[in-house]
Coordinates of C-alpha atoms and ligand atoms in Angstrom, one line a residue:
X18 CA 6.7 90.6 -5.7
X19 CA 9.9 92.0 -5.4
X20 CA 13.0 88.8 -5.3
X21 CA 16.2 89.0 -4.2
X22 CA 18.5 86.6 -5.9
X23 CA 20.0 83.9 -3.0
X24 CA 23.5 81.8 -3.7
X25 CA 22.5 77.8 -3.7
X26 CA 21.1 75.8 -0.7
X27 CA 18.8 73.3 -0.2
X28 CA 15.3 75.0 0.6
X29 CA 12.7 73.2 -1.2
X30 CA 10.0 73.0 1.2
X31 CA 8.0 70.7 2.2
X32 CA 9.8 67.6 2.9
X33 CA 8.3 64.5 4.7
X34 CA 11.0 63.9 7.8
X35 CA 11.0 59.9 7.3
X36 CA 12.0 57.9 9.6
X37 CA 14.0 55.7 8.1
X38 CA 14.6 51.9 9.3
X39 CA 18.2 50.6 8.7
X40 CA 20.0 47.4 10.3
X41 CA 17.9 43.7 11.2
X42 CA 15.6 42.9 13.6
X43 CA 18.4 41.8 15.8
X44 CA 20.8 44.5 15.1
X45 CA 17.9 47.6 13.8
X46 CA 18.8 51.5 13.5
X47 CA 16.8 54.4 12.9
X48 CA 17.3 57.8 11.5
X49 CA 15.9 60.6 10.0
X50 CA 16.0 61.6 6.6
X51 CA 14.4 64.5 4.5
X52 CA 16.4 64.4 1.5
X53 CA 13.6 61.9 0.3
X54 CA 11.2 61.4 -2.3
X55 CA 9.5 59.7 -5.5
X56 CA 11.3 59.0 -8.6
X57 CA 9.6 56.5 -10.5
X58 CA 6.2 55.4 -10.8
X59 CA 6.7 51.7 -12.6
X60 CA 8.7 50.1 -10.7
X61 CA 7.9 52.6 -8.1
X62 CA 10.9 53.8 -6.8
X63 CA 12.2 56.2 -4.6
X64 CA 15.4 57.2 -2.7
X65 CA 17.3 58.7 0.5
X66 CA 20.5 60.8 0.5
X67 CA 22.8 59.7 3.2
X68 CA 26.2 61.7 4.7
X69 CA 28.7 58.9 4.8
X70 CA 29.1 59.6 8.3
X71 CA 26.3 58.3 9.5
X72 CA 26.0 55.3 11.5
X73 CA 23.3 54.2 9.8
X74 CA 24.9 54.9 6.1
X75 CA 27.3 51.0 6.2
X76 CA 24.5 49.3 7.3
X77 CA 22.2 50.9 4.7
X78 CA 25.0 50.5 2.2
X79 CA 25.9 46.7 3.0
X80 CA 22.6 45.3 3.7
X81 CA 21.2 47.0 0.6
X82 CA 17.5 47.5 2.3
X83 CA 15.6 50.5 4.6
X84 CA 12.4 50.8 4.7
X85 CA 10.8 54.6 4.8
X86 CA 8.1 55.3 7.5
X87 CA 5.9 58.0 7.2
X88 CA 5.9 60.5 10.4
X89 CA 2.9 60.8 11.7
X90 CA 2.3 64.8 14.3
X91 CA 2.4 62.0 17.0
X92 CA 5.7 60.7 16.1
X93 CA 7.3 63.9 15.1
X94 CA 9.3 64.2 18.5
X95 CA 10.6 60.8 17.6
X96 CA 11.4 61.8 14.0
X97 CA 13.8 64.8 15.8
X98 CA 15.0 62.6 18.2
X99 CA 15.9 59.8 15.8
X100 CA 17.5 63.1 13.9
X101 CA 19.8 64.4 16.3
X102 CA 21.2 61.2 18.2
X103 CA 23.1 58.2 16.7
X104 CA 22.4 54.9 16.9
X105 CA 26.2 54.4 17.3
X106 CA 25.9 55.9 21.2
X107 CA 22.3 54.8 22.3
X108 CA 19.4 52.5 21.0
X109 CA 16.9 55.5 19.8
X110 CA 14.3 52.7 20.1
X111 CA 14.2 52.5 24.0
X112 CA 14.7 56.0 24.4
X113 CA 11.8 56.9 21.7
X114 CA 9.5 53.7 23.0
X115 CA 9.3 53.0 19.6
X116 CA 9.1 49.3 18.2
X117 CA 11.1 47.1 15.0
X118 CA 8.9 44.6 13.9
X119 CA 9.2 42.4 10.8
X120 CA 9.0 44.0 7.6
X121 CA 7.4 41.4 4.7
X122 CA 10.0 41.5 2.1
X123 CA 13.6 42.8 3.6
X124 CA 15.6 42.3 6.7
X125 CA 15.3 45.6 7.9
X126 CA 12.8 46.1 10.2
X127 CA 9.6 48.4 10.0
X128 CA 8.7 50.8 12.5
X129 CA 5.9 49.8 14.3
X130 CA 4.5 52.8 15.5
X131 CA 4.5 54.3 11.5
X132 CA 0.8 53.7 10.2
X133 CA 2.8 53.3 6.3
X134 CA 6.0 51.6 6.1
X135 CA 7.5 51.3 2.7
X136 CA 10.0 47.8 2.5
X137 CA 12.6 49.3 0.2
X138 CA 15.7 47.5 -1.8
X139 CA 18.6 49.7 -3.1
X140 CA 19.1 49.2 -6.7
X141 CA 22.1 51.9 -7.3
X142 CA 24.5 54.3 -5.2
X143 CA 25.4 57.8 -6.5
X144 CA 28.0 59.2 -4.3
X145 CA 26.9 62.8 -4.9
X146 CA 29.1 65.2 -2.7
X147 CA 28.0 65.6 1.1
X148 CA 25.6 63.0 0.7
X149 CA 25.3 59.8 -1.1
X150 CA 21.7 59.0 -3.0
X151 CA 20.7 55.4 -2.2
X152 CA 17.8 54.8 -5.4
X153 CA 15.9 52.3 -4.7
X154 CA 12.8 50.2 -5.5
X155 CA 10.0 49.7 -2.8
X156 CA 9.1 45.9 -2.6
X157 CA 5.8 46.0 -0.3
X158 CA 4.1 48.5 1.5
X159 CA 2.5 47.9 5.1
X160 CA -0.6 49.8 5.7
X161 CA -2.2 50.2 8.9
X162 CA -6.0 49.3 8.4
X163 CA -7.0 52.5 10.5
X164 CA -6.5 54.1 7.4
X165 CA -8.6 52.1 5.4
X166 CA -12.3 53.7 4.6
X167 CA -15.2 50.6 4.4
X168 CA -14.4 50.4 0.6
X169 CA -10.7 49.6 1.3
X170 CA -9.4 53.0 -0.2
X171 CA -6.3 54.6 1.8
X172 CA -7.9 57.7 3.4
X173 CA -4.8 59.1 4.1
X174 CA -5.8 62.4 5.8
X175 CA -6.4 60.1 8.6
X176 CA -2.9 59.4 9.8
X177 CA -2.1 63.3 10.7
X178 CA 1.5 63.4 8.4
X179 CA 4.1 66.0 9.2
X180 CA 5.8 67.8 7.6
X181 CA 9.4 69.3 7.5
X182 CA 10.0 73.2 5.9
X183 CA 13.1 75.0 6.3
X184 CA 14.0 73.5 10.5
X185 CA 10.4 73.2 11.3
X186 CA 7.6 70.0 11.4
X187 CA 4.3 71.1 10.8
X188 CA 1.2 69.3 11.1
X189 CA -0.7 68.7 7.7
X190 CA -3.7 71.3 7.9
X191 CA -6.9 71.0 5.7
X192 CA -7.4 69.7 2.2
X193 CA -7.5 72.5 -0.4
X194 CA -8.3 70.6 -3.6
X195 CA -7.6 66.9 -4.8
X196 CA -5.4 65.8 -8.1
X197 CA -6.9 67.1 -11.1
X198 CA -9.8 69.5 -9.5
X199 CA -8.4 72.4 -11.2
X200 CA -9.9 70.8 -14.4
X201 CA -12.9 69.3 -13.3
X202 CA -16.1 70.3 -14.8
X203 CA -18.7 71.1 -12.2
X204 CA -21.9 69.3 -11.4
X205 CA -24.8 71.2 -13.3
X206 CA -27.5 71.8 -10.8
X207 CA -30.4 70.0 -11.2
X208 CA -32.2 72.9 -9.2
Ligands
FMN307 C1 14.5 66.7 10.2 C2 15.8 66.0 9.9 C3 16.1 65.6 8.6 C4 17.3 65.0 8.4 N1 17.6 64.6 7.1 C5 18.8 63.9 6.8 C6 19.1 63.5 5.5 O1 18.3 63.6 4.6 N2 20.2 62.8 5.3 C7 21.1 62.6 6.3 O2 22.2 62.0 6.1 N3 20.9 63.0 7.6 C8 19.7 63.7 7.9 N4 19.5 64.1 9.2 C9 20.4 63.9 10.2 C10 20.5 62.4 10.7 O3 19.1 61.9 10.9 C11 21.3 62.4 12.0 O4 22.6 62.7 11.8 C12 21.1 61.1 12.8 O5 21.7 61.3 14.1 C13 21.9 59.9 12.1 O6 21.7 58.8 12.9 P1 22.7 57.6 13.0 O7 24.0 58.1 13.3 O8 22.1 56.6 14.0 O9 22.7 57.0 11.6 C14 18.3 64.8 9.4 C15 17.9 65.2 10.7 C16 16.7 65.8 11.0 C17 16.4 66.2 12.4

């Protein structure tokens, strides 16, 4: 490989492109966020980075709650749309048919439509530079029982996630390995 040596920008690739539910069931919002992710296992946490400019950013920053919903290859036109209009000049909702419905734990309202909807409540604000990182701790998780095999296990694969590299949305392709394979010792043959 030969590498050329780049000034700084933000191209870590893959990102989920979450929509992300903002606002009450009365007064909801939706936007799109890839600057998302995991940070902490116990309490399991996570967080979204926000411009201030947002509509979406007061709400998020008043009510202290949003709740992440995975994008599903069906809902990835949504996820754009959501992305590229404000809530502050049409209701992304009606022009997405997309549905708010009652999340378990906060106000803000889950996306319907999302098979995973993760009920989040911000703990901290770091105001960062363009954008400002909401942390925050995920309360409940709704689960769409398509996605459940007969054991009850999440079987995942099944919900057809997008993904978000460098302005694109991809479709999730086939499974390559699983955690830990790399280590695995292999079945002896019995024959
Ligand atoms: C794929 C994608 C990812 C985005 N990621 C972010 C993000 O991480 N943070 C952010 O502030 N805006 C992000 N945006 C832009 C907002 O979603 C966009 O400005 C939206 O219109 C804001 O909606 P609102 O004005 O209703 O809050 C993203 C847009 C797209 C299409």
């Amino acid at each position: 490989m030969s590498k050329q040596i780049w000034k700084p920008g933000a191209l870590l690739s893959p990102l989920p492109p979450i929509l992300v539910t903002c606002g009450t069931m009365e007064q909801p919002n939706v936007l799109t966020v890839a600057w998302t992710g995991i940070i902490n296992t116990q309490p399991a946490m996570t967080y979204i980075s926000v411009r201030p400019e947002r509509y979406s950013y007061p709400m998020i920053r008043s009510s202290g709650e949003f709740v992440l919903n995975l994008t599903t290859a069906n809902l990835v036109r949504a996820a754009d749309y959501c992305g590229v209009r404000t809530g502050a000049k049409t209701n992304k909702f009606n022009d997405c048919k997309i549905t708010p419905a009652p999340a378990s734990t906060v106000c803000a309202p889950i996306l319907q439509e999302s098979p995973m909807n993760l009920e989040c409540k911000v703990t901290q604000i770091i105001e960062l530079g363009s954008h400002h990182m909401f942390l925050a701790e995920i309360q409940a998780i709704q689960v769409d029982e398509s996605l459940l095999d007969e054991k009850g296990a999440l079987n995942l694969q099944r919900a057809n996630l997008a993904a978000y590299a460098h302005g694109s949305y991809f479709e999730l392709g086939k499974k390559i390995g699983t955690f830990g394979y790399s280590v695995k010792k292999k079945k002896k043959r019995t024959k």
